[in-house]
mmCIF file of C-alpha atoms in Angstrom:
data_model
loop_
_atom_site.group_PDB
_atom_site.id
_atom_site.type_symbol
_atom_site.label_atom_id
_atom_site.label_comp_id
_atom_site.label_asym_id
_atom_site.label_seq_id
_atom_site.Cartn_x
_atom_site.Cartn_y
_atom_site.Cartn_z
ATOM 1 C CA MET R 56 69.801 116.707 87.132
ATOM 2 C CA GLY R 57 72.980 114.774 88.030
ATOM 3 C CA THR R 58 73.684 113.468 91.503
ATOM 4 C CA VAL R 59 76.411 115.282 93.459
ATOM 5 C CA TRP R 60 78.573 112.759 95.326
ATOM 6 C CA ASN R 61 81.313 113.320 97.836
ATOM 7 C CA GLY R 62 84.555 111.401 97.437
ATOM 8 C CA GLU R 63 83.577 108.516 99.712
ATOM 9 C CA ALA R 64 80.307 107.958 97.842
ATOM 10 C CA ILE R 65 82.217 107.841 94.547
ATOM 11 C CA ILE R 66 84.666 105.294 95.975
ATOM 12 C CA ALA R 67 81.838 103.184 97.421
ATOM 13 C CA ASP R 68 80.053 103.181 94.057
ATOM 14 C CA ALA R 69 83.202 102.094 92.203
ATOM 15 C CA LEU R 70 83.987 99.320 94.710
ATOM 16 C CA GLY R 71 80.403 98.201 95.154
ATOM 17 C CA ARG R 72 80.633 98.392 98.933
ATOM 18 C CA ALA R 73 80.384 100.929 101.724
ATOM 19 C CA PRO R 74 83.334 101.702 103.997
ATOM 20 C CA ASP R 75 83.823 99.428 106.987
ATOM 21 C CA ILE R 76 83.826 102.465 109.261
ATOM 22 C CA GLN R 77 83.603 106.202 108.665
ATOM 23 C CA ILE R 78 83.865 109.362 110.766
ATOM 24 C CA GLY R 79 84.063 113.027 109.863
ATOM 25 C CA ALA R 80 84.027 116.610 111.091
ATOM 26 C CA LYS R 81 82.076 118.846 108.725
ATOM 27 C CA ALA R 82 83.219 122.052 110.410
ATOM 28 C CA GLU R 83 86.871 121.050 110.036
ATOM 29 C CA GLY R 84 86.403 119.681 106.514
ATOM 30 C CA TRP R 85 87.635 116.090 106.805
ATOM 31 C CA ARG R 86 86.307 112.523 106.515
ATOM 32 C CA LEU R 87 88.149 109.323 107.474
ATOM 33 C CA SER R 88 87.036 105.927 106.118
ATOM 34 C CA ARG R 89 88.324 102.358 106.282
ATOM 35 C CA TRP R 90 87.963 100.106 103.229
ATOM 36 C CA ARG R 91 88.617 96.346 103.349
ATOM 37 C CA GLN R 92 88.490 93.100 101.354
ATOM 38 C CA PHE R 93 88.021 94.081 97.763
ATOM 39 C CA VAL R 94 89.781 92.380 94.847
ATOM 40 C CA GLY R 95 89.983 93.266 91.154
ATOM 41 C CA SER R 96 90.643 96.281 88.933
ATOM 42 C CA TYR R 97 88.803 99.534 89.542
ATOM 43 C CA THR R 98 88.464 102.919 87.917
ATOM 44 C CA LEU R 99 87.715 105.865 90.156
ATOM 45 C CA PRO R 100 86.270 109.005 88.568
ATOM 46 C CA ALA R 101 87.810 112.329 89.517
ATOM 47 C CA LEU R 102 87.169 113.071 93.195
ATOM 48 C CA PRO R 103 85.963 116.469 94.387
ATOM 49 C CA ASP R 104 88.542 116.624 97.210
ATOM 50 C CA PRO R 105 92.087 115.273 97.571
ATOM 51 C CA ILE R 106 92.493 112.102 99.612
ATOM 52 C CA PHE R 107 95.338 110.641 101.617
ATOM 53 C CA VAL R 108 95.365 106.826 101.301
ATOM 54 C CA VAL R 109 97.155 104.893 104.064
ATOM 55 C CA HIS R 110 97.885 101.223 103.260
ATOM 56 C CA ILE R 111 97.731 99.493 106.654
ATOM 57 C CA ALA R 112 97.383 95.758 105.860
ATOM 58 C CA GLY R 113 96.699 93.179 103.160
ATOM 59 C CA LYS R 114 98.697 91.980 100.180
ATOM 60 C CA PRO R 115 101.565 94.091 98.783
ATOM 61 C CA THR R 116 100.335 93.886 95.187
ATOM 62 C CA VAL R 117 98.400 97.098 94.624
ATOM 63 C CA ARG R 118 99.240 98.970 91.431
ATOM 64 C CA THR R 119 97.961 102.100 89.750
ATOM 65 C CA TRP R 120 97.320 102.853 86.073
ATOM 66 C CA ASP R 121 100.266 104.824 84.707
ATOM 67 C CA ARG R 122 99.620 106.305 81.240
ATOM 68 C CA ASP R 123 99.636 103.109 79.172
ATOM 69 C CA GLY R 124 99.817 100.259 81.678
ATOM 70 C CA TRP R 125 99.901 99.208 85.296
ATOM 71 C CA SER R 126 102.721 100.730 87.315
ATOM 72 C CA GLU R 127 105.886 98.732 87.916
ATOM 73 C CA ALA R 128 105.939 99.894 91.509
ATOM 74 C CA SER R 129 103.333 98.523 93.898
ATOM 75 C CA SER R 130 101.906 99.731 97.175
ATOM 76 C CA PHE R 131 102.318 97.615 100.292
ATOM 77 C CA PRO R 132 101.447 98.028 103.994
ATOM 78 C CA GLY R 133 103.416 100.969 105.339
ATOM 79 C CA CYS R 134 102.926 103.069 102.199
ATOM 80 C CA ALA R 135 100.759 106.097 101.561
ATOM 81 C CA THR R 136 99.357 107.645 98.379
ATOM 82 C CA ILE R 137 98.044 111.133 97.661
ATOM 83 C CA VAL R 138 95.262 111.376 95.085
ATOM 84 C CA PRO R 139 94.606 114.983 94.012
ATOM 85 C CA SER R 140 91.128 116.275 93.300
ATOM 86 C CA GLY R 141 89.985 116.261 89.693
ATOM 87 C CA GLN R 142 92.138 113.281 88.580
ATOM 88 C CA PRO R 143 90.618 109.921 87.582
ATOM 89 C CA THR R 144 92.672 106.933 88.746
ATOM 90 C CA GLY R 145 92.906 103.215 88.032
ATOM 91 C CA TRP R 146 93.710 100.530 90.616
ATOM 92 C CA LEU R 147 94.707 96.872 90.375
ATOM 93 C CA VAL R 148 94.239 94.891 93.597
ATOM 94 C CA ASP R 149 95.502 91.285 93.710
ATOM 95 C CA GLY R 150 94.376 89.974 97.062
ATOM 96 C CA GLU R 151 92.892 91.369 100.258
ATOM 97 C CA LEU R 152 93.407 95.069 100.813
ATOM 98 C CA ASP R 153 93.028 97.187 103.943
ATOM 99 C CA VAL R 154 93.355 100.945 103.532
ATOM 100 C CA VAL R 155 92.186 104.090 105.265
ATOM 101 C CA THR R 156 91.349 107.251 103.335
ATOM 102 C CA LEU R 157 91.426 110.742 104.787
ATOM 103 C CA SER R 158 89.778 113.321 102.550
ATOM 104 C CA LEU R 159 90.139 117.053 103.095
ATOM 105 C CA ALA R 160 87.893 119.807 101.803
ATOM 106 C CA SER R 161 89.589 121.397 98.796
ATOM 107 C CA ASP R 162 89.252 124.875 100.346
ATOM 108 C CA SER R 163 91.321 123.871 103.372
ATOM 109 C CA VAL R 164 93.989 122.330 101.140
ATOM 110 C CA ARG R 165 94.241 125.456 98.983
ATOM 111 C CA MET R 166 94.839 127.537 102.086
ATOM 112 C CA ALA R 167 97.630 125.217 103.279
ATOM 113 C CA THR R 168 101.225 126.243 102.658
ATOM 114 C CA ALA R 169 101.912 122.743 101.276
ATOM 115 C CA SER R 170 99.083 122.833 98.733
ATOM 116 C CA GLU R 171 101.522 121.952 95.922
ATOM 117 C CA ARG R 172 101.747 118.458 97.439
ATOM 118 C CA PHE R 173 98.210 117.849 96.151
ATOM 119 C CA GLU R 174 98.685 119.026 92.576
ATOM 120 C CA ARG R 175 99.769 115.581 91.312
ATOM 121 C CA MET R 176 99.375 111.982 92.346
ATOM 122 C CA ARG R 177 102.068 110.565 94.632
ATOM 123 C CA PHE R 178 101.842 106.778 94.651
ATOM 124 C CA ALA R 179 103.149 104.344 97.288
ATOM 125 C CA PHE R 180 105.655 106.401 99.253
ATOM 126 C CA SER R 181 106.913 105.124 102.602
ATOM 127 C CA ASP R 182 105.034 106.683 105.521
ATOM 128 C CA PRO R 183 105.496 104.799 108.819
ATOM 129 C CA LEU R 184 104.296 107.742 110.898
ATOM 130 C CA GLY R 185 101.073 108.071 108.903
ATOM 131 C CA VAL R 186 100.459 104.338 109.348
ATOM 132 C CA ALA R 187 101.186 104.516 113.090
ATOM 133 C CA LEU R 188 98.747 107.402 113.568
ATOM 134 C CA THR R 189 96.107 105.664 111.462
ATOM 135 C CA ARG R 190 96.397 102.418 113.415
ATOM 136 C CA GLN R 191 95.987 104.333 116.658
ATOM 137 C CA VAL R 192 92.850 106.029 115.321
ATOM 138 C CA LEU R 193 91.348 102.675 114.311
ATOM 139 C CA GLY R 194 92.226 101.123 117.654
ATOM 140 C CA GLU R 195 90.249 103.852 119.393
ATOM 141 C CA LEU R 196 87.313 103.692 116.977
ATOM 142 C CA TYR R 197 86.796 99.990 117.701
ATOM 143 C CA ALA R 198 87.009 100.574 121.461
ATOM 144 C CA PRO R 199 83.915 101.373 123.594
ATOM 145 C CA ALA R 200 82.600 104.877 122.941
ATOM 146 C CA SER R 201 83.004 107.640 125.497
ATOM 147 C CA PRO R 202 83.310 111.433 125.425
ATOM 148 C CA GLU R 203 86.985 111.127 126.310
ATOM 149 C CA ARG R 204 87.557 108.704 123.458
ATOM 150 C CA ASP R 205 85.899 111.068 120.981
ATOM 151 C CA VAL R 206 88.162 113.924 122.065
ATOM 152 C CA TYR R 207 91.216 111.690 121.740
ATOM 153 C CA VAL R 208 90.163 110.447 118.275
ATOM 154 C CA GLY R 209 89.680 114.041 117.154
ATOM 155 C CA ALA R 210 93.172 114.919 118.352
ATOM 156 C CA LEU R 211 94.681 111.895 116.582
ATOM 157 C CA VAL R 212 92.929 112.692 113.294
ATOM 158 C CA GLY R 213 94.081 116.285 113.703
ATOM 159 C CA ALA R 214 97.654 115.029 113.943
ATOM 160 C CA LEU R 215 97.164 112.813 110.886
ATOM 161 C CA ARG R 216 95.638 115.735 108.985
ATOM 162 C CA ALA R 217 98.586 117.968 109.928
ATOM 163 C CA HIS R 218 100.986 115.217 108.845
ATOM 164 C CA MET R 219 99.166 114.929 105.511
ATOM 165 C CA LEU R 220 99.406 118.676 104.893
ATOM 166 C CA ARG R 221 102.995 119.028 106.076
ATOM 167 C CA GLY R 222 104.558 116.017 104.409
ATOM 168 C CA PRO R 223 107.546 113.965 105.615
ATOM 169 C CA ALA R 224 109.813 115.677 108.120
ATOM 170 C CA SER R 225 113.259 116.695 106.969
ATOM 171 C CA GLN R 226 115.959 114.084 107.532
ATOM 172 C CA ALA R 227 118.682 116.736 107.803
ATOM 173 C CA GLY R 228 119.169 116.514 111.539
ATOM 174 C CA GLU R 229 118.233 114.754 114.764
ATOM 175 C CA ILE R 230 116.084 116.238 117.495
ATOM 176 C CA PRO R 231 118.555 117.206 120.260
ATOM 177 C CA THR R 232 117.004 115.148 123.047
ATOM 178 C CA ALA R 233 117.452 111.653 124.434
ATOM 179 C CA ALA R 234 113.748 111.331 125.208
ATOM 180 C CA PHE R 235 111.562 109.151 123.045
ATOM 181 C CA SER R 236 109.497 110.900 120.370
ATOM 182 C CA ALA R 237 107.250 109.971 117.465
ATOM 183 C CA TYR R 238 109.946 111.302 115.158
ATOM 184 C CA ARG R 239 112.456 108.756 116.461
ATOM 185 C CA LEU R 240 109.996 105.872 116.079
ATOM 186 C CA HIS R 241 109.286 107.066 112.533
ATOM 187 C CA HIS R 242 113.036 107.176 111.881
ATOM 188 C CA VAL R 243 113.491 103.568 113.052
ATOM 189 C CA MET R 244 110.519 102.272 111.051
ATOM 190 C CA ASN R 245 111.598 104.114 107.927
ATOM 191 C CA GLY R 246 115.083 102.609 108.260
ATOM 192 C CA ILE R 247 113.587 99.113 108.376
ATOM 193 C CA LEU R 248 111.477 99.719 105.250
ATOM 194 C CA GLN R 249 114.412 101.233 103.364
ATOM 195 C CA ARG R 250 116.861 98.421 104.284
ATOM 196 C CA PRO R 251 114.880 95.353 105.420
ATOM 197 C CA GLU R 252 117.902 93.129 104.773
ATOM 198 C CA ALA R 253 119.939 94.735 107.584
ATOM 199 C CA ALA R 254 120.224 93.077 111.000
ATOM 200 C CA HIS R 255 118.069 95.660 112.874
ATOM 201 C CA SER R 256 118.747 94.307 116.351
ATOM 202 C CA VAL R 257 116.476 95.509 119.139
ATOM 203 C CA GLU R 258 119.489 97.030 120.891
ATOM 204 C CA GLU R 259 120.459 99.078 117.829
ATOM 205 C CA MET R 260 116.881 100.257 117.182
ATOM 206 C CA ALA R 261 116.397 101.170 120.850
ATOM 207 C CA ALA R 262 119.623 103.186 120.768
ATOM 208 C CA ILE R 263 118.357 105.133 117.745
ATOM 209 C CA ALA R 264 115.092 105.819 119.592
ATOM 210 C CA GLY R 265 116.985 106.832 122.716
ATOM 211 C CA VAL R 266 115.223 104.404 125.063
ATOM 212 C CA THR R 267 115.945 101.054 126.706
ATOM 213 C CA PRO R 268 115.355 97.878 124.637
ATOM 214 C CA SER R 269 112.467 96.717 126.844
ATOM 215 C CA TYR R 270 110.680 100.080 126.663
ATOM 216 C CA PHE R 271 111.320 100.286 122.916
ATOM 217 C CA CYS R 272 109.649 96.892 122.391
ATOM 218 C CA ARG R 273 106.581 98.023 124.346
ATOM 219 C CA ILE R 274 106.044 101.328 122.539
ATOM 220 C CA PHE R 275 106.892 99.815 119.145
ATOM 221 C CA LYS R 276 104.246 97.104 119.516
ATOM 222 C CA LYS R 277 101.706 99.634 120.785
ATOM 223 C CA ALA R 278 102.266 101.814 117.690
ATOM 224 C CA ASN R 279 102.346 98.996 115.106
ATOM 225 C CA GLY R 280 100.503 96.040 116.596
ATOM 226 C CA VAL R 281 103.534 93.745 116.107
ATOM 227 C CA SER R 282 106.927 93.320 117.758
ATOM 228 C CA PRO R 283 110.075 94.846 116.196
ATOM 229 C CA HIS R 284 111.192 91.371 115.079
ATOM 230 C CA GLN R 285 107.840 90.684 113.396
ATOM 231 C CA TYR R 286 107.929 94.103 111.711
ATOM 232 C CA VAL R 287 111.425 93.438 110.295
ATOM 233 C CA LEU R 288 110.405 89.976 109.080
ATOM 234 C CA LYS R 289 107.248 91.392 107.478
ATOM 235 C CA ALA R 290 109.287 94.103 105.725
ATOM 236 C CA ARG R 291 111.681 91.455 104.361
ATOM 237 C CA LEU R 292 108.837 89.274 103.088
ATOM 238 C CA GLU R 293 107.107 92.241 101.447
ATOM 239 C CA ARG R 294 110.378 93.195 99.748
ATOM 240 C CA ALA R 295 110.747 89.552 98.674
ATOM 241 C CA GLN R 296 107.333 89.733 97.006
ATOM 242 C CA GLN R 297 108.437 92.825 95.109
ATOM 243 C CA LEU R 298 111.671 91.166 93.976
ATOM 244 C CA LEU R 299 109.869 87.987 92.936
ATOM 245 C CA ALA R 300 107.306 89.946 90.937
ATOM 246 C CA GLN R 301 109.600 92.530 89.376
ATOM 247 C CA GLY R 302 113.157 91.180 89.387
ATOM 248 C CA ASP R 303 115.155 88.376 87.807
ATOM 249 C CA GLN R 304 117.109 87.189 90.859
ATOM 250 C CA THR R 305 116.903 83.527 91.751
ATOM 251 C CA ILE R 306 115.063 82.497 94.898
ATOM 252 C CA ALA R 307 118.406 81.631 96.511
ATOM 253 C CA GLN R 308 119.755 85.092 95.673
ATOM 254 C CA ILE R 309 116.669 86.787 97.129
ATOM 255 C CA SER R 310 116.932 84.673 100.275
ATOM 256 C CA ASP R 311 120.575 85.631 100.719
ATOM 257 C CA LEU R 312 119.987 89.287 99.828
ATOM 258 C CA LEU R 313 117.287 89.669 102.484
ATOM 259 C CA GLY R 314 119.314 88.053 105.242
ATOM 260 C CA PHE R 315 117.522 84.715 105.686
ATOM 261 C CA THR R 316 119.624 81.930 107.200
ATOM 262 C CA SER R 317 118.889 79.549 104.310
ATOM 263 C CA GLN R 318 116.691 79.166 101.254
ATOM 264 C CA GLY R 319 114.674 76.541 103.130
ATOM 265 C CA HIS R 320 113.993 78.948 105.978
ATOM 266 C CA PHE R 321 113.014 81.664 103.498
ATOM 267 C CA THR R 322 110.642 79.332 101.634
ATOM 268 C CA ARG R 323 108.982 78.175 104.857
ATOM 269 C CA VAL R 324 108.278 81.644 106.314
ATOM 270 C CA PHE R 325 107.330 83.061 102.892
ATOM 271 C CA LYS R 326 104.659 80.372 102.443
ATOM 272 C CA GLN R 327 103.271 81.101 105.910
ATOM 273 C CA PHE R 328 103.088 84.799 104.993
ATOM 274 C CA ALA R 329 101.860 84.683 101.377
ATOM 275 C CA GLY R 330 100.065 81.334 101.227
ATOM 276 C CA ARG R 331 102.368 80.196 98.395
ATOM 277 C CA THR R 332 105.998 79.197 98.051
ATOM 278 C CA PRO R 333 108.290 81.792 96.422
ATOM 279 C CA SER R 334 108.341 79.864 93.146
ATOM 280 C CA GLU R 335 104.529 79.547 93.120
ATOM 281 C CA PHE R 336 104.154 83.260 93.906
ATOM 282 C CA ARG R 337 106.470 84.206 91.026
ATOM 283 C CA ARG R 338 104.743 81.838 88.595
ATOM 284 C CA VAL R 339 101.241 83.073 89.437
ATOM 285 C CA GLY R 340 102.299 86.712 89.411
ATOM 286 C CA ARG R 341 103.904 86.482 85.970
ATOM 287 C CA ALA R 342 100.999 84.505 84.588
ATOM 288 C CA ASN R 343 98.736 87.422 85.466
#
């Protein structure tokens, strides 16, 4: 008789390691797991339940098998992926990876109005709000346990679960209030990921969020673990890695395109971030 595995057991078997941390609510039909530090290519059998994969840290060089080869697009921190139930997947990880998976019981997904979101794989779409919620969950899980903490974690995972089922909010209009909201923070973060080359001054981002610059810096760092300036720089360097791996622009062109003051400045901060100079990163990436 064959062994019946849940999705997390299948993932652990394929990776050869257990999750770093895992929580779940059987009555509500969800499990949340953190997976870290695995490198290589992996094949996951079809999972019994759909999973929401949130890419929170690590190298921006994660690809998926797409029909007859590895995908041109890659996942990087700030992205999310939906893996439907019943679909085998392939993964190529070049460097350290840090992701969180949220799996939902198939019955609860079928009852959701957005169940069509889980009929096909959606790879590496921008999801700053999902990342912000996930980081907050992890921050609480690594804090000292208490009944109050458990209630708060449950509420946060409930919000992440609702976000997973609902999908990205419509960009058609603004919320008619000057008060800060998660939507406005999501809007700012999404704007950075979409156009990392823009100036993105703290004053401009705070105005979009509807708060003062000092308050914006505090709540932004609390949600993301880094300052707005560090987040913008990280987004530029991650986009630089994509351009180096996938494009034909020169290093000087990439430096200028992403708003660095000089090629020397770009090379210096890129090496601090990636451990290699831009030319070394491109050479190694194309050799692989």
